[in-house]
Coordinates of C-alpha atoms in Angstrom, one line a residue:
X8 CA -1.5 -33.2 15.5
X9 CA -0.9 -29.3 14.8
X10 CA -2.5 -28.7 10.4
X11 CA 0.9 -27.7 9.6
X12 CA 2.0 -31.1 11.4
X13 CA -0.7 -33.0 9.2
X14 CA 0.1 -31.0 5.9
X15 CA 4.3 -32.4 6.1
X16 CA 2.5 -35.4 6.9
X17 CA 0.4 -35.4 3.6
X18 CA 3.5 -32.6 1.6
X19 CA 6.4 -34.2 -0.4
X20 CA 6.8 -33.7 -4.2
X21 CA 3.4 -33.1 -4.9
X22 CA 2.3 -30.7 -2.1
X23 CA 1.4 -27.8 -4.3
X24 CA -1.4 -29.9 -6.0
X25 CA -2.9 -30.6 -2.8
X26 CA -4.5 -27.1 -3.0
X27 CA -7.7 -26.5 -4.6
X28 CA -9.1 -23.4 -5.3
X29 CA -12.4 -22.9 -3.0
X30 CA -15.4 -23.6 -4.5
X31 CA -18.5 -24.8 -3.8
X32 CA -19.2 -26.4 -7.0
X33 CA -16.0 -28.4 -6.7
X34 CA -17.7 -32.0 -5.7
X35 CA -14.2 -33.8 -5.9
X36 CA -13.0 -31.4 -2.9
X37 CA -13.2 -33.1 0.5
X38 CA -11.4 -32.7 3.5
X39 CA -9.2 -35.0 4.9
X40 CA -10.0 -36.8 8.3
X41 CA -7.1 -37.9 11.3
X42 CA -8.0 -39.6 14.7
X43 CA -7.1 -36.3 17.6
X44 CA -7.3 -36.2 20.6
X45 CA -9.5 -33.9 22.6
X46 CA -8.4 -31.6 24.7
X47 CA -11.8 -31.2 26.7
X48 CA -12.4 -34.5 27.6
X49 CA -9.1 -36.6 26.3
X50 CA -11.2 -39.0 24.5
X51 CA -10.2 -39.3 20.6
X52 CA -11.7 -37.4 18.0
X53 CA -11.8 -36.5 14.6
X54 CA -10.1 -33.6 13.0
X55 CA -10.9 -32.8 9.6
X56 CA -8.2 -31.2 7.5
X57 CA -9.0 -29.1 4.1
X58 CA -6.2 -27.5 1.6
X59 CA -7.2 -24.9 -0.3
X60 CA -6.7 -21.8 -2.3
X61 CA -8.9 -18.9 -1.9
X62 CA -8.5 -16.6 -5.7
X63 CA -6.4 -13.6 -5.6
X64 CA -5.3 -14.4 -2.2
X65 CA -3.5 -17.9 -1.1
X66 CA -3.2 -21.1 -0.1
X67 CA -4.7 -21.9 3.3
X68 CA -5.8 -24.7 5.8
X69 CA -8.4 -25.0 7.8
X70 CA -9.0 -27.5 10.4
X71 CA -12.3 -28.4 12.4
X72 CA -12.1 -30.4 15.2
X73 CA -15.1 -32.8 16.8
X74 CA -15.4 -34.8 19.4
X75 CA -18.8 -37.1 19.5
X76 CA -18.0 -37.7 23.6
X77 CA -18.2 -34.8 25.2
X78 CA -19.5 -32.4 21.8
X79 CA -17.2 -30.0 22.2
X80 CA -15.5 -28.8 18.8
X81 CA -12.9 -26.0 17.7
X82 CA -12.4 -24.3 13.8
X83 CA -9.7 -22.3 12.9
X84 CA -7.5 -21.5 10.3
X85 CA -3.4 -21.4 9.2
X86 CA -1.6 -20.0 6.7
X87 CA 0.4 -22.1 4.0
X88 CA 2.9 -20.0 3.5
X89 CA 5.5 -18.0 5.5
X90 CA 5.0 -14.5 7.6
X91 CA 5.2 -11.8 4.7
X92 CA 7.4 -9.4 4.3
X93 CA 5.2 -6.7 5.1
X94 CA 2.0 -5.7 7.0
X95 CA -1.3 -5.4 5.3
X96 CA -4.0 -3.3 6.3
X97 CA -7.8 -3.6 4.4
X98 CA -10.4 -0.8 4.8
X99 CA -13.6 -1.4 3.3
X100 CA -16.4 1.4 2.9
X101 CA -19.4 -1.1 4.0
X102 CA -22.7 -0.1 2.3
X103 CA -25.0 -2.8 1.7
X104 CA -25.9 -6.6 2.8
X105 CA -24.1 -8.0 0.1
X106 CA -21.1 -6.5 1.6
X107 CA -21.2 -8.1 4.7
X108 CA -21.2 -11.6 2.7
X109 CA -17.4 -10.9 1.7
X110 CA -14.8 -14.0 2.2
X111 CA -12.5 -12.6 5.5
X112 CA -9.4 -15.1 6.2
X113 CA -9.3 -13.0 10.0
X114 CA -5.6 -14.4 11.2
X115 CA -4.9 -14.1 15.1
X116 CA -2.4 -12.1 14.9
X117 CA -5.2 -9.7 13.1
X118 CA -7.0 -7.1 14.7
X119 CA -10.4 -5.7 13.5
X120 CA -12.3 -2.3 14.2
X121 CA -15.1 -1.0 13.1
X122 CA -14.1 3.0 14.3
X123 CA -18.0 4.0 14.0
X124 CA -18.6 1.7 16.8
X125 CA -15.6 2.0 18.8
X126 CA -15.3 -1.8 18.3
X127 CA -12.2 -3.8 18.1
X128 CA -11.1 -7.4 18.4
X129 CA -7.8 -7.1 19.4
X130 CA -4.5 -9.3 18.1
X131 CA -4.3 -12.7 19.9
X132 CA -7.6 -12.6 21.2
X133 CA -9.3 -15.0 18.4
X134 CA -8.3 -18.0 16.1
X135 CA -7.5 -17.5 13.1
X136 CA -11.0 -18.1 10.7
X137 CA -11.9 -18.3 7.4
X138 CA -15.7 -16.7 7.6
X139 CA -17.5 -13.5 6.5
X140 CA -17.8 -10.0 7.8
X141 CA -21.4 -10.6 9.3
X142 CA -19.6 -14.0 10.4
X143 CA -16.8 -11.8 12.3
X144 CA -19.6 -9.6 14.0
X145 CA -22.0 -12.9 14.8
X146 CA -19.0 -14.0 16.8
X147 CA -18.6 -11.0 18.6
X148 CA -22.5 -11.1 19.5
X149 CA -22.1 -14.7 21.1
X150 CA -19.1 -13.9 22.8
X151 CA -20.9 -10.5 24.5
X152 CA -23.9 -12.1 25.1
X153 CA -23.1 -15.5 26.6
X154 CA -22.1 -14.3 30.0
X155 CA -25.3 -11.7 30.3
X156 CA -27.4 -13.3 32.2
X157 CA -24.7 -14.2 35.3
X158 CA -23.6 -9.7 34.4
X159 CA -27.7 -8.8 34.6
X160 CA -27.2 -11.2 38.4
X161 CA -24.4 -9.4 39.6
X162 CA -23.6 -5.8 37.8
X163 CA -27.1 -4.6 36.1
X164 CA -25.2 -1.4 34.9
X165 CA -22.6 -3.0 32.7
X166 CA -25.1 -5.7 32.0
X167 CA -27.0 -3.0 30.4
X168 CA -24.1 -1.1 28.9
X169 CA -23.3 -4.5 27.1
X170 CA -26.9 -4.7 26.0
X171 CA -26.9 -1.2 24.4
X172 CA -23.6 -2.3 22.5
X173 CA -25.4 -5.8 21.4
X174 CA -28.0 -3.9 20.0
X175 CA -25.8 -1.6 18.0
X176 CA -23.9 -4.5 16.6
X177 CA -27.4 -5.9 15.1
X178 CA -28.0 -3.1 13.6
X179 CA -25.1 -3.0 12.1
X180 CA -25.5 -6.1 10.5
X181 CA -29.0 -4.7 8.6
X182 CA -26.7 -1.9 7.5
X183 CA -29.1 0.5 8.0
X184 CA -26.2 3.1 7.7
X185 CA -22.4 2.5 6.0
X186 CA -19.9 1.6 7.9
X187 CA -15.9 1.3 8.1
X188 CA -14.3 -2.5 8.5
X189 CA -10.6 -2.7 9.0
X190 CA -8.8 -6.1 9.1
X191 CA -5.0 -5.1 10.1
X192 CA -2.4 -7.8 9.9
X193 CA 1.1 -7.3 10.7
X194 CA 1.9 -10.7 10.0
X195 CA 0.4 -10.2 5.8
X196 CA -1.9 -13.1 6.0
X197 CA -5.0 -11.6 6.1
X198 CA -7.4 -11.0 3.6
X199 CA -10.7 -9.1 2.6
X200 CA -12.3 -10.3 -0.8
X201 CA -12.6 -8.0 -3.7
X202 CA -16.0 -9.4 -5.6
X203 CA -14.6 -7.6 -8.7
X204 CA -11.0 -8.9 -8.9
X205 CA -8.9 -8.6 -11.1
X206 CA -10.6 -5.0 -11.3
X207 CA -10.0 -2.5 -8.3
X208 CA -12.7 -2.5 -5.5
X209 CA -13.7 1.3 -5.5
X210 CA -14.8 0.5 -2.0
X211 CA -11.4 -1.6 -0.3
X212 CA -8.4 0.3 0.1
X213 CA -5.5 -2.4 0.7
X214 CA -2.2 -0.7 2.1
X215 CA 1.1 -2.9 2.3
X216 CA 3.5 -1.0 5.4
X217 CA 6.9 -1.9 7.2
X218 CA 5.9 -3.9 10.7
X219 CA 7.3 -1.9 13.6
X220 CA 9.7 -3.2 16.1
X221 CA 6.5 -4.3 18.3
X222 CA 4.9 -5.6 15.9
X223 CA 7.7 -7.7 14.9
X224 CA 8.7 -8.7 18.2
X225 CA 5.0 -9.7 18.7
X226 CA 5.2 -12.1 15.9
X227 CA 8.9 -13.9 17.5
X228 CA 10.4 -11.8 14.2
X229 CA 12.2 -9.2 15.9
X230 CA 15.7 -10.2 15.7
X231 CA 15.2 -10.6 11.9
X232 CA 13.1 -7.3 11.5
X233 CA 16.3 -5.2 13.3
X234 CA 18.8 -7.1 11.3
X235 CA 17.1 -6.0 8.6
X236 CA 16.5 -2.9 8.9
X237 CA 20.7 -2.6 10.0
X238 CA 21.7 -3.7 7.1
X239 CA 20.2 -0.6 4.4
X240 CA 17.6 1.3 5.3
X241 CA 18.0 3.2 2.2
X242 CA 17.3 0.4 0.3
X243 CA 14.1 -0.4 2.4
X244 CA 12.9 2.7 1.5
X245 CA 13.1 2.2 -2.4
X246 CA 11.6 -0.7 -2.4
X247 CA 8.7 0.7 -0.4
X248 CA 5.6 2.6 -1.3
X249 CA 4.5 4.7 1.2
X250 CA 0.9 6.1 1.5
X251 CA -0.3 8.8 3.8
X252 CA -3.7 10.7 4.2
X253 CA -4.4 14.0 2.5
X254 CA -7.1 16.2 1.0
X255 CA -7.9 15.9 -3.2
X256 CA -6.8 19.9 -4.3
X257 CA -9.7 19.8 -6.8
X258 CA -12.5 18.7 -4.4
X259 CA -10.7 18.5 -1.0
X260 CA -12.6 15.2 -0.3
X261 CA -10.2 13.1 1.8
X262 CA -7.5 10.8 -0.6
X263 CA -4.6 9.2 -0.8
X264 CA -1.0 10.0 -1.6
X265 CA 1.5 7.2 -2.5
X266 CA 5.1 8.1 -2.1
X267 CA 8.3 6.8 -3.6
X268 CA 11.8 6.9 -3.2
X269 CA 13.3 6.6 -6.9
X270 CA 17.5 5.8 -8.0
X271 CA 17.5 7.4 -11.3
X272 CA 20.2 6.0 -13.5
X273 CA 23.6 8.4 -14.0
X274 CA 21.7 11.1 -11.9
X275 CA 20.1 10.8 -8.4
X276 CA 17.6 10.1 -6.0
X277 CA 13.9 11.9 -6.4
X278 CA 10.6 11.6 -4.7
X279 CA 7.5 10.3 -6.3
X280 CA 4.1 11.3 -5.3
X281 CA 1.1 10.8 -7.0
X282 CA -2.6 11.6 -5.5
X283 CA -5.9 9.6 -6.8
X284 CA -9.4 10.9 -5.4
X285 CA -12.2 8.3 -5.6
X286 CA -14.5 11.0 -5.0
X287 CA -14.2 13.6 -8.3
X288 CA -11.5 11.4 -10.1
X289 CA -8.9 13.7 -10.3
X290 CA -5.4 12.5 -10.2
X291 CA -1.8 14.1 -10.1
X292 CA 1.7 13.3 -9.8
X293 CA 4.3 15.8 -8.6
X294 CA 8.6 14.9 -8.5
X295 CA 11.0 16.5 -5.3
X296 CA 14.2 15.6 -5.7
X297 CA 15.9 13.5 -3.2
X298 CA 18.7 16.2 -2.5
X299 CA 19.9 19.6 -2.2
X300 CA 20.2 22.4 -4.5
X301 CA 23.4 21.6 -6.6
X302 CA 26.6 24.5 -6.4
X303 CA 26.3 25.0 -10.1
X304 CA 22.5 25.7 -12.2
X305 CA 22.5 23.0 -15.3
X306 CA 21.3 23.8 -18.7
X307 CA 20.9 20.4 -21.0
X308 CA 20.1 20.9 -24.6
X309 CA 19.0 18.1 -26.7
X310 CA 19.2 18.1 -30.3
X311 CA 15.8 16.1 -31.4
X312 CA 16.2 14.4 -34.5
X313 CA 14.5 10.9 -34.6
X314 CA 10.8 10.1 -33.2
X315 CA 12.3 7.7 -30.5
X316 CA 14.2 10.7 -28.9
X317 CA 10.8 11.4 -27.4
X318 CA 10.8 8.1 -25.5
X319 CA 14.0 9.4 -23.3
X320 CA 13.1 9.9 -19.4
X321 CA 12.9 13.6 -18.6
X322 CA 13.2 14.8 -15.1
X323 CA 11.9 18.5 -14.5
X324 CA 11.8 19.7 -11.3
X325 CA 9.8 22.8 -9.8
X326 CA 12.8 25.5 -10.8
X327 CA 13.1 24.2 -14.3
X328 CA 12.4 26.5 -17.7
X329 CA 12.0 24.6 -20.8
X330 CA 12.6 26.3 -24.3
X331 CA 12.6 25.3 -27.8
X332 CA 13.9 28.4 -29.9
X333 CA 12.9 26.7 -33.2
X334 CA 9.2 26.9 -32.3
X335 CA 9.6 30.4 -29.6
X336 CA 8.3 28.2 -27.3
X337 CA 9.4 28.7 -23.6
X338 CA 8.0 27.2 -20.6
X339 CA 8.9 29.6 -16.9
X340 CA 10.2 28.2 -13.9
X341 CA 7.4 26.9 -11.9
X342 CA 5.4 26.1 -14.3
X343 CA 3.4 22.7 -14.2
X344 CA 6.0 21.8 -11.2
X345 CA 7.8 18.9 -11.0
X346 CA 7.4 16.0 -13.8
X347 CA 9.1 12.7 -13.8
X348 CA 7.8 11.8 -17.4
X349 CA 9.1 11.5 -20.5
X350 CA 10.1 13.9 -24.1
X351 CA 6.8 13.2 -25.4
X352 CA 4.5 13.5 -21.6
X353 CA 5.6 17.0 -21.9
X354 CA 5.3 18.0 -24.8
X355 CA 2.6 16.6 -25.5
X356 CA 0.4 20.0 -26.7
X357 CA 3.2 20.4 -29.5
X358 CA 3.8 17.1 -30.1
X359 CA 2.2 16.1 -33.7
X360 CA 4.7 18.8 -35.2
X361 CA 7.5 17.1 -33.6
X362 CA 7.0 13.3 -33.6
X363 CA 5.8 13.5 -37.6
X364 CA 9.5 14.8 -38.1
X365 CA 8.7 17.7 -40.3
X366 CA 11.8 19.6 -38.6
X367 CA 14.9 19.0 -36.1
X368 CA 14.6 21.1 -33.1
X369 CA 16.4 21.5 -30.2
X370 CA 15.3 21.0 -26.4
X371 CA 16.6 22.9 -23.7
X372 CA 15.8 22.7 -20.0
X373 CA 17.3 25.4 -17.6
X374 CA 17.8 24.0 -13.9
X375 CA 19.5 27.1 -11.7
X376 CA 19.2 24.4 -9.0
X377 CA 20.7 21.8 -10.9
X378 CA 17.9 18.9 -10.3
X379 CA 16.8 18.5 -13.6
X380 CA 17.7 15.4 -16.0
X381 CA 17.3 14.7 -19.5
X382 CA 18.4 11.0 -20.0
X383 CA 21.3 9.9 -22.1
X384 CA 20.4 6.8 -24.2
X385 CA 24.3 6.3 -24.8
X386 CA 25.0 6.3 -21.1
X387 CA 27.5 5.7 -19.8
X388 CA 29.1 6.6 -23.1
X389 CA 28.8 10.3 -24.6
X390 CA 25.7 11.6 -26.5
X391 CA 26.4 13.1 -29.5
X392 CA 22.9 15.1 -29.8
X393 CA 22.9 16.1 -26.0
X394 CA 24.9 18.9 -23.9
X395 CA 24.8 19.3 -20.0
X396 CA 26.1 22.7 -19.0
X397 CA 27.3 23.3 -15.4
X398 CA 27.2 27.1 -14.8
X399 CA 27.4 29.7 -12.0
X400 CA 23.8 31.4 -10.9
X401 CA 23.4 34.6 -11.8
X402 CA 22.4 36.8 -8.4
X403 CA 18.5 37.1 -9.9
X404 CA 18.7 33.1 -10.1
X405 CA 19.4 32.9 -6.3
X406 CA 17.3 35.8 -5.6
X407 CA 14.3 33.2 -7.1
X408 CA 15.7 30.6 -5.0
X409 CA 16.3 32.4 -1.9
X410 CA 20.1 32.0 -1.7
X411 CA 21.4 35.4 -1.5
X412 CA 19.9 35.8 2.7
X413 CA 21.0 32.3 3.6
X414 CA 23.9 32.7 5.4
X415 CA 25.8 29.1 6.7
X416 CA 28.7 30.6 8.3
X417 CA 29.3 31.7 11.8
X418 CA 27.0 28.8 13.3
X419 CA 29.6 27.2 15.0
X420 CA 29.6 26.5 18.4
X421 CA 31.9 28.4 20.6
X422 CA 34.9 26.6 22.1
X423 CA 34.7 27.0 26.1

């Protein structure tokens, strides 16, 4: 009987309580045992079933397998849930002992690397476990060294290639130097602990992604994935957060860059990024909007006259100039780039003057690209304090923008 078979078996109404969290102090927590049948000797054994929820993650069961006539045994483990949506992928910076005694739940649709090694357990080549990181690599040593002695018999040279690689997976295991480990699931099942949850591991990066066609096909999904994906890619991509590899512009120590498509209400579509480095700290967010340059520049002018107008969402993109005549303030295109923030995010070096109400001012940002936004609390009706003005560019304005050379006529091709 498959666990899955044995947990419908056991399920019914009250088949969430059936999983604990793990815990060795938990006395009351026992597995359950069924009569199997062994598949090495077709005697009967006994397969022992146990429920469980590992923190932060899910549930899970894992079944062990025994048989007392012939010895031979079998562990592995299932997931209690369905395929996720999405892929994950875990990268941990591995730098002492005690992180090589993290929780791994290593599916078999998993692979694992370790890229300073050139060492990988491919997909489909394991059970799924529930074990450790030194448990993962004490497997791979058994597996490489049980069929040395018949390799030393009949190739010496890969016999001693092997050796060389045995050796370098020991050491490994002392980390004597860090490391990289990388669990990637497409299936989302895996997991990596975090000894520090619910704060962020400094040393895991976790990164959720969109399983490709093979990947899908590879887990008997791929008539879903496509149908899927048919059906609005544009909508896939909004609810995804994409994250790609780049350089911190204070430090240049290698970081990450998470991107977003965003539907801003009563406007349009913009771009998201936002760049942390774990190195120096820095951090930065910069907006692109999601289209082209508009036919018309816009100039919106808010009237501020309460505190909560400096709650509104404010959209400034790279071409923007902000001004507030009462104060002679300006702000040039190109300044601080793009912002998706709000009234009070930027302004916030003048900000005490305004938010204490000591005087009404008015806000005015000047787009000659048009992909600014100032948002209209009222929408969809009328706002009485706010004015959007559409207006032709002036030949300097497209000059900045490089308009004036840009020729889209006359590309054609010719009839024959």
């Amino acid at each position: 009987m498959s666990a899955l078979g044995a947990l419908e078996a056991a399920g019914g109404a009250g088949g969430a309580a059936l999983f604990r969290p793990l815990s060795a102090e938990d006395g009351e927590q026992r597995p359950a045992e069924i009569e199997s049948l062994c598949m090495n000797c077709y005697r009967n054994g006994v397969t022992r079933l146990l429920l469980t929820r590992i923190p932060f993650f899910k549930e899970i069961i894992v079944s062990s397998f025994a048989c007392d006539s012939c010895s031979w045994s079998n562990t592995e483990i299932q997931s209690a849930g369905r395929i996720q949506e999405q892929g994950v992928c875990y990268s941990l910076a591995v730098t002492s002992r005690q992180d090589m005694n993290r929780e791994v739940v290593k599916t078999d649709s998993a692979t694992a690397r370790i890229p300073e090694l050139d060492f990988e357990i491919p997909a489909f080549t394991q059970k799924g476990v529930l074990t450790t990181i030194e448990g993962i690599i004490d497997r791979a040593l058994a597996g490489l060294e049980q069929d040395q002695p018949l390799r030393r018999e009949t190739d010496e040279e890969v016999a001693r290639k092997i050796e060389e690689f045995i050796r370098r997976l020991r050491q490994l295991k002392e980390v004597h130097s860090p490391f990289t480990f990388i669990l990637d699931d497409p299936s989302g099942n895996s997991f990596v602990e975090n000894p520090h949850a619910p704060r962020k591991d400094e040393a895991l990066v976790v990164t959720h992604y969109r399983r490709s066609p093979q990947q899908a096909a590879m887990l008997g999904l791929e008539g879903e994935e496509v149908a899927e994906k048919a059906a609005d890619p544009a909508e896939d991509l909004r609810n995804e957060v994409l994250q790609f590899n780049t350089n911190c512009p204070e430090c240049n120590a290698p970081a990450s860059t998470n991107m977003k498509l965003v539907q801003i209400p009563h406007f349009k579509e913009v771009i998201i990024m936002a760049t942390a480095c774990d190195t120096c700290g820095h951090r930065t967010n910069e907006v692109k909007s999601g289209g082209a340059i508009e036919p018309q520049g816009t100039r919106i002018t808010l009237r501020i006259t309460d505190p909560s107008d400096m709650t509104r969402d404010i959209l400034k993109s790279e071409t923007c100039s902000v001004e507030i005549p009462e104060l002679e303030f300006e702000l040039g295109m190109g300044a601080l780039g793009g912002k998706f923030t709000t009234l009070e995010g930027l302004l916030k070096d003048i900000r005490e003057l305004i938010i204490e109400g000591r005087r009404n001012v008015h806000f005015i940002m000047d787009d000659p690209a048009g992909n600014s936004y100032l948002q209209n609390v009222y929408a969809p009706e009328e706002d009485p304090e706010l004015r959007v003005e559409r207006y032709e560019r002036s030949f300097d304005q497209n000059e900045e923008l490089g308009l004036n050379d840009m020729r889209t006529e006359g590309y054609e091709t010719p009839a024959r």
